[in-house]
Tab-separated table of C-alpha atoms in Angstrom:
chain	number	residue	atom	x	y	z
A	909	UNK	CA	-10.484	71.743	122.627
A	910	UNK	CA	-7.274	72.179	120.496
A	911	UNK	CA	-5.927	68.932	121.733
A	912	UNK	CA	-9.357	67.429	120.671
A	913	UNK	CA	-9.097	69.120	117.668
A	914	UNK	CA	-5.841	67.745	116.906
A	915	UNK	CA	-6.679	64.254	117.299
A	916	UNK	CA	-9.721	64.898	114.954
A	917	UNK	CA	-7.712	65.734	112.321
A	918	UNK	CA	-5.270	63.188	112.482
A	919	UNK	CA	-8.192	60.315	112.926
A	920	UNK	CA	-9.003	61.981	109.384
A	921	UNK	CA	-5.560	61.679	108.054
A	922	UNK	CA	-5.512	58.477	109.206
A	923	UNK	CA	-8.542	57.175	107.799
A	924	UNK	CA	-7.993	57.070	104.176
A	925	UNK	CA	-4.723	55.256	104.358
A	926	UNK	CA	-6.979	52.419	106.822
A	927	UNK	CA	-9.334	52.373	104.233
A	928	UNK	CA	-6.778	52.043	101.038
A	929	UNK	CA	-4.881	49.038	103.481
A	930	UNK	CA	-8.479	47.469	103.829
A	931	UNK	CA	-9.505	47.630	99.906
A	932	UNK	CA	-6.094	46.328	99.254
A	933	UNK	CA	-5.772	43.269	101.769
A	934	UNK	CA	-9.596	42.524	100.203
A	935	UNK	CA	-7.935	42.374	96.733
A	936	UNK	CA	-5.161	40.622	97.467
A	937	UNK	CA	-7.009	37.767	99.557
A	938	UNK	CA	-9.582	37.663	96.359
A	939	UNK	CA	-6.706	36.966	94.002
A	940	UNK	CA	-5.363	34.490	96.531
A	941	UNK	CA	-8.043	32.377	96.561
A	942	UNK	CA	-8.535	32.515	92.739
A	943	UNK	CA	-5.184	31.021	92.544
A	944	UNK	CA	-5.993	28.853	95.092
A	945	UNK	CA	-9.031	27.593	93.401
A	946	UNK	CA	-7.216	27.128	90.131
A	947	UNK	CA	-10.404	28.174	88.485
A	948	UNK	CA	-11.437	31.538	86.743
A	949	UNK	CA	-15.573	31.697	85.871
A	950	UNK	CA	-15.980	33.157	82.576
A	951	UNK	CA	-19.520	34.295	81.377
A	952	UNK	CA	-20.681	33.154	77.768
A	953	UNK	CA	-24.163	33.924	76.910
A	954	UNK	CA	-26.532	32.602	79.390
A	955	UNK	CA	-23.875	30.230	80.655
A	956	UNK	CA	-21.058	30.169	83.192
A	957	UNK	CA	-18.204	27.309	82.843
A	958	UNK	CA	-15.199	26.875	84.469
A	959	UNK	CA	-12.337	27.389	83.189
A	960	UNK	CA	-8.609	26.059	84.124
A	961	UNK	CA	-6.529	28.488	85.576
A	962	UNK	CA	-3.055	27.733	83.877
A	963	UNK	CA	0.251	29.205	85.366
A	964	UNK	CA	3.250	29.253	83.866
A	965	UNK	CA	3.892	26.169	86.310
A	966	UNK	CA	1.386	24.263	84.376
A	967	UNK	CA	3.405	24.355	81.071
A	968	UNK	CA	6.916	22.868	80.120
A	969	UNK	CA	9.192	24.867	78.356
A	970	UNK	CA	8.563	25.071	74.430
A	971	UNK	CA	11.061	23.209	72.833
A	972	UNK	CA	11.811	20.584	76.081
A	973	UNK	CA	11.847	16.956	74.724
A	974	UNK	CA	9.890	15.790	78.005
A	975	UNK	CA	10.548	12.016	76.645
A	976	UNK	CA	14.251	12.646	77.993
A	977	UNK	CA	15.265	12.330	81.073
A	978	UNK	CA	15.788	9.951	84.373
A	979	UNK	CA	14.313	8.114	86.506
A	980	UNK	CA	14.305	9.398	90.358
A	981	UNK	CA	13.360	7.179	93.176
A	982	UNK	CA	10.564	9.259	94.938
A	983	UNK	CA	8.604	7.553	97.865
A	984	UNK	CA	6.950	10.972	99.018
A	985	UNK	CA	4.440	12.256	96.193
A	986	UNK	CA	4.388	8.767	93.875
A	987	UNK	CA	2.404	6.469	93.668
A	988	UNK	CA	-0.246	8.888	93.302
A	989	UNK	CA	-3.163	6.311	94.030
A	990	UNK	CA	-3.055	2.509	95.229
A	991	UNK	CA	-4.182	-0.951	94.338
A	992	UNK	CA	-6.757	-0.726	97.557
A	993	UNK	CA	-7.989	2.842	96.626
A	994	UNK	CA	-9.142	2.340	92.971
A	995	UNK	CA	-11.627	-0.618	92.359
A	996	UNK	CA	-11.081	-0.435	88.697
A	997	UNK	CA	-7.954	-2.377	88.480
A	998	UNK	CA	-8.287	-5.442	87.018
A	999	UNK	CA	-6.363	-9.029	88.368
A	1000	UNK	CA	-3.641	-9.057	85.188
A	1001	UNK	CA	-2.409	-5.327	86.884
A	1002	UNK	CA	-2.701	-5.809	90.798
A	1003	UNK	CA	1.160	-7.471	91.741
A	1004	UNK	CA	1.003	-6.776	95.317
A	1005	UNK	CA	-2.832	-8.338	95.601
A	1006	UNK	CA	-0.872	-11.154	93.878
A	1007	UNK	CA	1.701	-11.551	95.642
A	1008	UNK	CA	4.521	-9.106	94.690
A	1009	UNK	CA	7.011	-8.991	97.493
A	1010	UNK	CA	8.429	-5.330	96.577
A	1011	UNK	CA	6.963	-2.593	95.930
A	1012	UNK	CA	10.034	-0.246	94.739
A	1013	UNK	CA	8.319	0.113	91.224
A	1014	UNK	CA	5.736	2.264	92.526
A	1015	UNK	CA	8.132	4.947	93.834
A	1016	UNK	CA	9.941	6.046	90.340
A	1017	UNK	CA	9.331	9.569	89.126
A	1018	UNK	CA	10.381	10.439	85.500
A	1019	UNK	CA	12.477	13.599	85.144
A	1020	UNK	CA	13.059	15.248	82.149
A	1021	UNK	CA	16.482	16.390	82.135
A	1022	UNK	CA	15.806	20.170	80.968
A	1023	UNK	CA	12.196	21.106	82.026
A	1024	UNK	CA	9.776	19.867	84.495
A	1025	UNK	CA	6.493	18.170	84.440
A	1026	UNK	CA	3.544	19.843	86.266
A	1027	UNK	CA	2.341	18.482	89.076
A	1028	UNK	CA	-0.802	15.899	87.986
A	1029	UNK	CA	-3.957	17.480	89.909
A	1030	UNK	CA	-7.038	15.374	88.716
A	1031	UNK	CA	-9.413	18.578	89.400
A	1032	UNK	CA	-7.527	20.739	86.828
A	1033	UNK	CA	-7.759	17.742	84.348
A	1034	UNK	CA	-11.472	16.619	85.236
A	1035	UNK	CA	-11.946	20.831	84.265
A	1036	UNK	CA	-9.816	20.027	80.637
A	1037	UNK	CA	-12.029	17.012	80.411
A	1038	UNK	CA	-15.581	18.843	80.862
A	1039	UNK	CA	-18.268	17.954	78.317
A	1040	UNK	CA	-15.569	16.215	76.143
A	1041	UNK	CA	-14.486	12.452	75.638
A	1042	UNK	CA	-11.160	10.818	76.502
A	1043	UNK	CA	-10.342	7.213	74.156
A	1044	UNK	CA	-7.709	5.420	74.642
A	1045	UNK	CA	-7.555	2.757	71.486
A	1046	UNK	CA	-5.678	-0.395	71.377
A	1047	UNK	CA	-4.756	-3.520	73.068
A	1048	UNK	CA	-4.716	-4.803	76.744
A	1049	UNK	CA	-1.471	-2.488	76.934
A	1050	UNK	CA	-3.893	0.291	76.263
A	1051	UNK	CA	-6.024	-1.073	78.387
A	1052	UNK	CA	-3.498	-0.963	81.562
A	1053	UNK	CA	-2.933	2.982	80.569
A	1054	UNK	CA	-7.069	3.350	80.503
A	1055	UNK	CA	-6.842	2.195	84.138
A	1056	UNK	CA	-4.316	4.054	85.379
A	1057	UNK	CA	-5.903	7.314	83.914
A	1058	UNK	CA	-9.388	6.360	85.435
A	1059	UNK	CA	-7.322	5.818	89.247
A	1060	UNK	CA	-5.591	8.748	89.405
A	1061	UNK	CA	-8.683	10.754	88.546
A	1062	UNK	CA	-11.393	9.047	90.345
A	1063	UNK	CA	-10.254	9.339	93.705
A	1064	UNK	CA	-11.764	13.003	94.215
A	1065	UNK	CA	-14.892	12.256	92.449
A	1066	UNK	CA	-17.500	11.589	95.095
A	1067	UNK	CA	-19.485	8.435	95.048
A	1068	UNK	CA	-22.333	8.056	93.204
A	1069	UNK	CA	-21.095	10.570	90.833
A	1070	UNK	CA	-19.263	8.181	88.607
A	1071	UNK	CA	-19.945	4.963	86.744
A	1072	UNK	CA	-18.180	2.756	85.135
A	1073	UNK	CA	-19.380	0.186	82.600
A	1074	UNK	CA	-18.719	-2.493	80.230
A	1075	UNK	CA	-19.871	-2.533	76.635
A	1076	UNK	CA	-18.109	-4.742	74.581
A	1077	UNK	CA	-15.290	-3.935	73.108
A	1078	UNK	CA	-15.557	-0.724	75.701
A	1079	UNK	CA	-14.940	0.213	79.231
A	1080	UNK	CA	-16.572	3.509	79.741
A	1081	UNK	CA	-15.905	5.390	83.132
A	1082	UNK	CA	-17.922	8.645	83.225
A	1083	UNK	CA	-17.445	11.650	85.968
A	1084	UNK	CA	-21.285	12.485	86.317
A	1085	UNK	CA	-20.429	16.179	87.343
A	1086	UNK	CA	-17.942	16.988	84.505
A	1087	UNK	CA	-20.523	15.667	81.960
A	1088	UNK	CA	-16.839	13.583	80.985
A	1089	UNK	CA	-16.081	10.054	79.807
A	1090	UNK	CA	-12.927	8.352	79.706
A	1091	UNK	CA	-13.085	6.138	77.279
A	1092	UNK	CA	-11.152	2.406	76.333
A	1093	UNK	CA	-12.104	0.864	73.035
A	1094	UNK	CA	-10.232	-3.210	72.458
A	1095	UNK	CA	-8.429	-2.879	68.953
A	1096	UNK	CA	-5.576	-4.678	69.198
A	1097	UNK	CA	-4.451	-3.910	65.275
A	1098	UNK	CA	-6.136	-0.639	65.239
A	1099	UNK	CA	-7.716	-1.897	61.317
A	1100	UNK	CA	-10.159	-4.630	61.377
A	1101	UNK	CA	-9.007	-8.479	62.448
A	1102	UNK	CA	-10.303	-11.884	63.837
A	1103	UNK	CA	-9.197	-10.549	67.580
A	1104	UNK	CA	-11.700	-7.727	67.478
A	1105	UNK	CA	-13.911	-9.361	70.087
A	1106	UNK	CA	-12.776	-8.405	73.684
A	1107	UNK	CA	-12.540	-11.030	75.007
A	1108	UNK	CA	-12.977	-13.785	72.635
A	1109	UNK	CA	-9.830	-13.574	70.759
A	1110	UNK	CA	-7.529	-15.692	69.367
A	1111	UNK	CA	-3.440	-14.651	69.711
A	1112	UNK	CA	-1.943	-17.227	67.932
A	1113	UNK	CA	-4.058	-17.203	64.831
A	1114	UNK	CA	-3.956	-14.017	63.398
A	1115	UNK	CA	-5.621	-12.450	60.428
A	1116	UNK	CA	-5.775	-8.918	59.631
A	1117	UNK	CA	-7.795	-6.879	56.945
A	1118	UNK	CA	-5.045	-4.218	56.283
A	1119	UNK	CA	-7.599	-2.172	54.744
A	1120	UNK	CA	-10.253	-2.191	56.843
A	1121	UNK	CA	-11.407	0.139	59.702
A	1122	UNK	CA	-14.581	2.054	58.812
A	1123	UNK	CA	-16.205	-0.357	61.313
A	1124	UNK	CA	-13.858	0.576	64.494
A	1125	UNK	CA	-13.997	4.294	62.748
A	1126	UNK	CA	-17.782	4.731	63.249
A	1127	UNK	CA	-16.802	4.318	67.272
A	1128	UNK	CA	-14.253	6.812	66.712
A	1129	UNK	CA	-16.265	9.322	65.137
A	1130	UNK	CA	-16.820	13.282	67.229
A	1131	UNK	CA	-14.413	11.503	70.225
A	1132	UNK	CA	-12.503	14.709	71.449
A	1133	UNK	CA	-9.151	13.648	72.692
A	1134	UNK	CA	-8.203	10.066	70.796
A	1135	UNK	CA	-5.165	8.267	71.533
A	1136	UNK	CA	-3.940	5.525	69.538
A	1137	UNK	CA	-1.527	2.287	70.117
A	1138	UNK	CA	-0.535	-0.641	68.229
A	1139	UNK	CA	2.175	-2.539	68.282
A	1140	UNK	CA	2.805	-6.218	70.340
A	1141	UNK	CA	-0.079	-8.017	68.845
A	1142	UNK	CA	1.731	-7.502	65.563
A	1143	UNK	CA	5.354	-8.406	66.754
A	1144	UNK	CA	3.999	-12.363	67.755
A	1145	UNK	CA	6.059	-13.964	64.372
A	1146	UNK	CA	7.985	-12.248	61.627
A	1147	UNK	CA	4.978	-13.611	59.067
A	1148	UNK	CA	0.996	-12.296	59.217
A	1149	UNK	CA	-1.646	-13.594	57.766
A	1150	UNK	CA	-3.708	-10.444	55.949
A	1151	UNK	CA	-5.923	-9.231	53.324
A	1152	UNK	CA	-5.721	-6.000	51.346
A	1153	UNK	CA	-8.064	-5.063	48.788
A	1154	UNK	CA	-10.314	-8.484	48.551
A	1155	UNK	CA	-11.397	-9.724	51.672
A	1156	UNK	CA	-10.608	-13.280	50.122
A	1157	UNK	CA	-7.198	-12.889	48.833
A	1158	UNK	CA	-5.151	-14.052	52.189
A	1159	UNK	CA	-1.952	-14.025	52.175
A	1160	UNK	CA	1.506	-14.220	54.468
A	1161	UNK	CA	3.172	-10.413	54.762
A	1162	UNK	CA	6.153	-9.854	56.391
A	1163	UNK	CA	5.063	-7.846	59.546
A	1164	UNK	CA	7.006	-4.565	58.971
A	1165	UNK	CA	5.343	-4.476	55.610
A	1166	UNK	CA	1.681	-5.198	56.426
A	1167	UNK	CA	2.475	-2.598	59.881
A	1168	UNK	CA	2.666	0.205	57.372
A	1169	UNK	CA	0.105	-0.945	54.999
A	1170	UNK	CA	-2.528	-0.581	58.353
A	1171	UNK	CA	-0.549	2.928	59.535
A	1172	UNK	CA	-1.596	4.506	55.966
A	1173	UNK	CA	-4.976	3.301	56.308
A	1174	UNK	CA	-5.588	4.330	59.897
A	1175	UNK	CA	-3.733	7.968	58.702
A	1176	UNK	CA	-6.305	8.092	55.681
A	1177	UNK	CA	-9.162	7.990	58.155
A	1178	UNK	CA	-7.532	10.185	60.506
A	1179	UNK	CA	-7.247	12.925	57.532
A	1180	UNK	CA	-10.838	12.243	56.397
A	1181	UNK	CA	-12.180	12.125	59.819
A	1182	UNK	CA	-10.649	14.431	62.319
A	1183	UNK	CA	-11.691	18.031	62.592
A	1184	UNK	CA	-8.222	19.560	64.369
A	1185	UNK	CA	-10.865	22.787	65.814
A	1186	UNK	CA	-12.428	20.517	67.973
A	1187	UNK	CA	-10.756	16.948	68.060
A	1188	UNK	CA	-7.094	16.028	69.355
A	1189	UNK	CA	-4.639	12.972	68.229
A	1190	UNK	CA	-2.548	11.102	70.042
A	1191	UNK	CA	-0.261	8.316	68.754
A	1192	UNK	CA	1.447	6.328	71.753
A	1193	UNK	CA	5.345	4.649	70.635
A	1194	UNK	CA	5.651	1.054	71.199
A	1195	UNK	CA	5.028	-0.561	75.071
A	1196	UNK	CA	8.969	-2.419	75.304
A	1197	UNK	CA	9.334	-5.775	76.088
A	1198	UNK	CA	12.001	-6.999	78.664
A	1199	UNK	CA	12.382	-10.717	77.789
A	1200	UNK	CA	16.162	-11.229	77.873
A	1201	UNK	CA	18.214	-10.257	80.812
A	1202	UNK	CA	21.092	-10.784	79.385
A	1203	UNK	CA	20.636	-7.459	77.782
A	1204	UNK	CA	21.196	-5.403	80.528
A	1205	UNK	CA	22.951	-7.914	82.512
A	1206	UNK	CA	25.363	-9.573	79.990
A	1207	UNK	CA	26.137	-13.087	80.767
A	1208	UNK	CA	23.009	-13.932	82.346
A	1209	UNK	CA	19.893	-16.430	81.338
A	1210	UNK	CA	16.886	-14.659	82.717
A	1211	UNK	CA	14.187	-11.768	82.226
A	1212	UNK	CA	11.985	-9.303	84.032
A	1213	UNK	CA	11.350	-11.495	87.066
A	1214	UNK	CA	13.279	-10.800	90.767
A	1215	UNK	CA	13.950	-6.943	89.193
A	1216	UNK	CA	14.108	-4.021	91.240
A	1217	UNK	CA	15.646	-1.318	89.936
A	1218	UNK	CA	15.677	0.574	86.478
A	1219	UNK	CA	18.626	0.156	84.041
A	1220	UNK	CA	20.818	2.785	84.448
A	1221	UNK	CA	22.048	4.695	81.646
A	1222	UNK	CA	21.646	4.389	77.907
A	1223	UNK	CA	20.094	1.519	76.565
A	1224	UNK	CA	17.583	0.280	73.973
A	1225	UNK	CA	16.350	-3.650	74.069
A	1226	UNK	CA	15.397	-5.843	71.082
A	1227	UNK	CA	11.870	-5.706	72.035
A	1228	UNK	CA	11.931	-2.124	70.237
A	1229	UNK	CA	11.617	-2.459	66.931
A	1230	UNK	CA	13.296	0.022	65.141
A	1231	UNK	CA	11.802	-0.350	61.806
A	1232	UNK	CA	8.321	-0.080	63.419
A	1233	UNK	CA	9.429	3.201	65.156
A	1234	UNK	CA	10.012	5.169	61.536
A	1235	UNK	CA	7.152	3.565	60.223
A	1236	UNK	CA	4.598	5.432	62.708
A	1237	UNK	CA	7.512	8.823	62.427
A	1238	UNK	CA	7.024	8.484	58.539
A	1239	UNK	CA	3.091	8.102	58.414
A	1240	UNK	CA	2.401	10.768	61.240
A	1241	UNK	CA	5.006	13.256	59.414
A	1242	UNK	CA	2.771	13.015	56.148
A	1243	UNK	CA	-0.637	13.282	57.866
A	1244	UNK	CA	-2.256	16.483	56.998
A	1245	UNK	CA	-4.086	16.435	60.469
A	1246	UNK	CA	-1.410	17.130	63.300
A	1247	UNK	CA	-0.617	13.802	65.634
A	1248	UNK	CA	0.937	13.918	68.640
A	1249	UNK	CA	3.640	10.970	68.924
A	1250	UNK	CA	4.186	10.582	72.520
A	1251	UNK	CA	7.388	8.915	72.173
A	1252	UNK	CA	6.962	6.882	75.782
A	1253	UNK	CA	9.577	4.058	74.559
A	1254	UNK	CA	13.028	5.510	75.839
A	1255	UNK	CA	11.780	5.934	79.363
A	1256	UNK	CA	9.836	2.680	79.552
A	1257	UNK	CA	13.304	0.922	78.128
A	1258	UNK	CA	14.547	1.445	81.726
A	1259	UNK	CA	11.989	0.247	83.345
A	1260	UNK	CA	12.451	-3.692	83.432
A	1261	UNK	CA	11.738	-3.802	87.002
A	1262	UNK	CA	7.848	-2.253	86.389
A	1263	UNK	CA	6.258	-5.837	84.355
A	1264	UNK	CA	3.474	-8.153	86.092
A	1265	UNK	CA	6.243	-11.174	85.251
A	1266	UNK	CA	4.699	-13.920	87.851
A	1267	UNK	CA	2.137	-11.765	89.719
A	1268	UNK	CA	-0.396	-11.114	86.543
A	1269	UNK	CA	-2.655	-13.437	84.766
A	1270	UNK	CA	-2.196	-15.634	81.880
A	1271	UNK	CA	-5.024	-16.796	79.699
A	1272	UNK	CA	-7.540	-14.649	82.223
A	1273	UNK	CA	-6.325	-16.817	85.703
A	1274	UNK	CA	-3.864	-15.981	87.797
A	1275	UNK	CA	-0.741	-18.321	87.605
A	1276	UNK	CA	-0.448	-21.182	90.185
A	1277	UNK	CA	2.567	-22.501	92.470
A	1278	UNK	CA	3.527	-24.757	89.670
A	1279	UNK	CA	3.905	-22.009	86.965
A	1280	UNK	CA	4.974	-19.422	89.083
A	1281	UNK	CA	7.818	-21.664	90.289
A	1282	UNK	CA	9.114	-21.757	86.472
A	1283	UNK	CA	9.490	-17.786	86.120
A	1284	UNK	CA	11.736	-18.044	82.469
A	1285	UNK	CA	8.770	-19.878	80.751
A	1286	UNK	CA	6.092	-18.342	82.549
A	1287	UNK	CA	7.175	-13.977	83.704
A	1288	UNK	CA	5.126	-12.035	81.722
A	1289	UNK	CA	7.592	-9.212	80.541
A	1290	UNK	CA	5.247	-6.894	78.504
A	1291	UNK	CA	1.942	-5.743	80.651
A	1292	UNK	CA	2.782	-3.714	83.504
A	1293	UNK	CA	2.180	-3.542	87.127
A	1294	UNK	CA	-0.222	-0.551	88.318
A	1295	UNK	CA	0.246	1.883	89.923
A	1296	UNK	CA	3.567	2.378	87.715
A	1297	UNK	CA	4.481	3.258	84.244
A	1298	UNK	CA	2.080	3.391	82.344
A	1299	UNK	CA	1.112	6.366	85.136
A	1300	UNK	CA	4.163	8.431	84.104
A	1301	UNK	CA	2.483	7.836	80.429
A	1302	UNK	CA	-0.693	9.740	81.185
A	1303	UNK	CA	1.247	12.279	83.278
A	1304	UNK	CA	2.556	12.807	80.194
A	1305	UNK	CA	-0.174	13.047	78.326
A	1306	UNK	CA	-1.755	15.585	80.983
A	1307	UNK	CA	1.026	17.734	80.703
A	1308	UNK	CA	0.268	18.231	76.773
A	1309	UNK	CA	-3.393	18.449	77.221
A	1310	UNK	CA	-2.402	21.416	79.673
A	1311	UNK	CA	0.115	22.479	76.957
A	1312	UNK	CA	-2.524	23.133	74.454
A	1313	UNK	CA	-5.342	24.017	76.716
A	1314	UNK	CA	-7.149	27.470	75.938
A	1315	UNK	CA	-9.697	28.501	78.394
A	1316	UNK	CA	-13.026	28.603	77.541
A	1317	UNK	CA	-13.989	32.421	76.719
């Protein structure tokens, strides 16, 4: 009986502290897979939405210029999706499919040299994305980042729960779930021009109303996350044929001038249009150009074609215009709506190894054995292949949409 006893009372000593180990294990395995989830569920009237769970992990350190950094060969984690596993790529973008013998330019990873990017994860940006509408506004450059965004998110949307369509001059891919669109509207000049029609478009005659854009604005209007780019179309000769103020008054302006004529009037609409408590900006730097080899190679006649490998170490090409560069810095700086430059022309400088040069499309066919056997005349040295960098553009961009994020309360 006392031994019984005994073993009674220590069962009873022993079955709080069983108890407390259970409750806390419980807890602990709840939190887990919260974090796991990266999701929290927040109630708001007679509504739940999800909200993303950022970690410190998620952010880069205030005050990191992200736009500075290296390049790091990485064939484990990049490319994050393929030619064969998105179907929204179009010919002028697919290399391999056309006949690309390498792909090294898939497996580059941009490192910022003091902070670190977050790891993409389309769920977490599909969540930033909910209810709201991604446009990304410009030329066929644009375009190519468009793409990329829509394959590395649609990949873990399941079928029949996305669409994508074609209403010129926009692509619209929507994630049926998410209630999201991403978004890709053909304004090569960001004002009003001649080229406005997607596809029917002249590139050697240009004319551009320097003063116009309340027609492109009226697509613009309520978009929630807008990012802007303009620049090639512009750079084609050192003349441009424009109007300002009467529609019939053309005339030749030098292209640095009539540039920042059409910055101040897309920054007018941007002040008279945007509502910062609900809308954000981005402005994307100029796409470089890698025409001349002889700029990272001295002594040599080529271009983009047969390269491999980023340039190494510092270096800035003539297909950057400089001028152009503090034209955008000076018009952003005196916007009274906040802009986002995402300053993506450094770390594409490197990349001369990442064009379409002889495996894209020229004048909407691919190139034959005859022009593809003349690579100076015919290497197109300003789109890029995808996957590749314009990816590291939009990873970018994801890392300051997480940045700024602020879970829905």
């Amino acid at each position: 009986m006392v031994q019984t006893s005994i073993i009674d009372r220590k069962l009873q000593c022993l079955f709080p502290a069983a108890l407390v180990s259970i409750l806390v294990l419980g807890t602990s395995r709840l939190v887990l897979e919260t974090l796991k989830s990266n999701q929290r569920v927040y109630s708001h009237g007679k509504h739940n939405k999800k909200s993303v769970f950022v970690t410190g992990e998620d952010r880069f350190e205030k005050g990191c210029n992200v736009f500075e950094g290296r390049w790091e060969w990485d064939n484990v984690s990049d490319p994050i999706y393929t030619e064969e596993s998105c179907p929204y790529l179009v010919k002028q973008t697919t290399c391999l499919r056309n006949g690309r013998p390498d792909s090294f330019y898939q497996n580059w990873r941009w490192k910022p040299t003091r902070c670190e990017l977050p790891r993409f994860d389309p769920l977490k940006l599909l969540d930033i994305l909910r209810g709201k509408r991604l446009m990304f506004i410009g030329d066929s450059l644009q375009r190519g980042q468009f793409e990329s965004m829509v394959c590395m998110l649609q990949s873990v949307i399941p079928d029949g729960k996305k669409s994508f369509h074609r209403i010129p001059p926009m692509k619209i891919f929507k994630a049926e779930e998410y209630n999201a669109t991403i978004e890709y509207y053909w304004a090569p000049f960001m004002v009003e021009s001649i080229s406005d029609h997607a596809t029917n478009h002249t590139v050697h005659k240009r004319l551009v109303n320097l003063d116009s854009i309340a027609k492109h604005g009226k697509a613009w209007e309520n978009v929630d996350i807008l990012v802007f780019e303009s620049y090639v179309w512009w750079m084609h000769q050192p003349l441009i044929n424009a109007t300002y103020g009467s529609s019939d008054d053309v005339r030749e302006y030098n292209v640095t001038n009539a540039y920042k004529l059409a910055m101040e009037t897309w920054g007018n609409w941007v002040d008279s249009n945007i509502d910062p408590r609900k809308q954000k900006v981005f402005f994307m730097s100029m796409s470089p150009t890698h025409l001349w080899s002889w700029e990272w190679r001295p002594g040599s006649d080529e271009n983009c074609f047969n390269e491999s490998y980023p340039i190494k170490g510092p270096y800035w090409g003539t297909g950057s215009n400089l001028q152009i560069m503090k034209i955008v810095g000076d018009v952003l700086q005196n916007l009274k709506i906040n802009v986002t430059l995402m300053n993506i022309t450094q770390l594409s400088e490197y990349r001369k190894d990442a064009h379409t040069a002889i495996y894209g499309e020229r004048k909407g066919k691919l190139l034959n054995k005859e022009q593809r056997s003349d690579p100076k005349k015919f290497a197109d040295c300003i789109h890029w292949c995808l996957p590749g960098v314009p990816d590291t553009w939009n990873h970018i961009l994801y890392a300051h949409l997480l940045q700024n994020h602020q879970p829905f309360l």
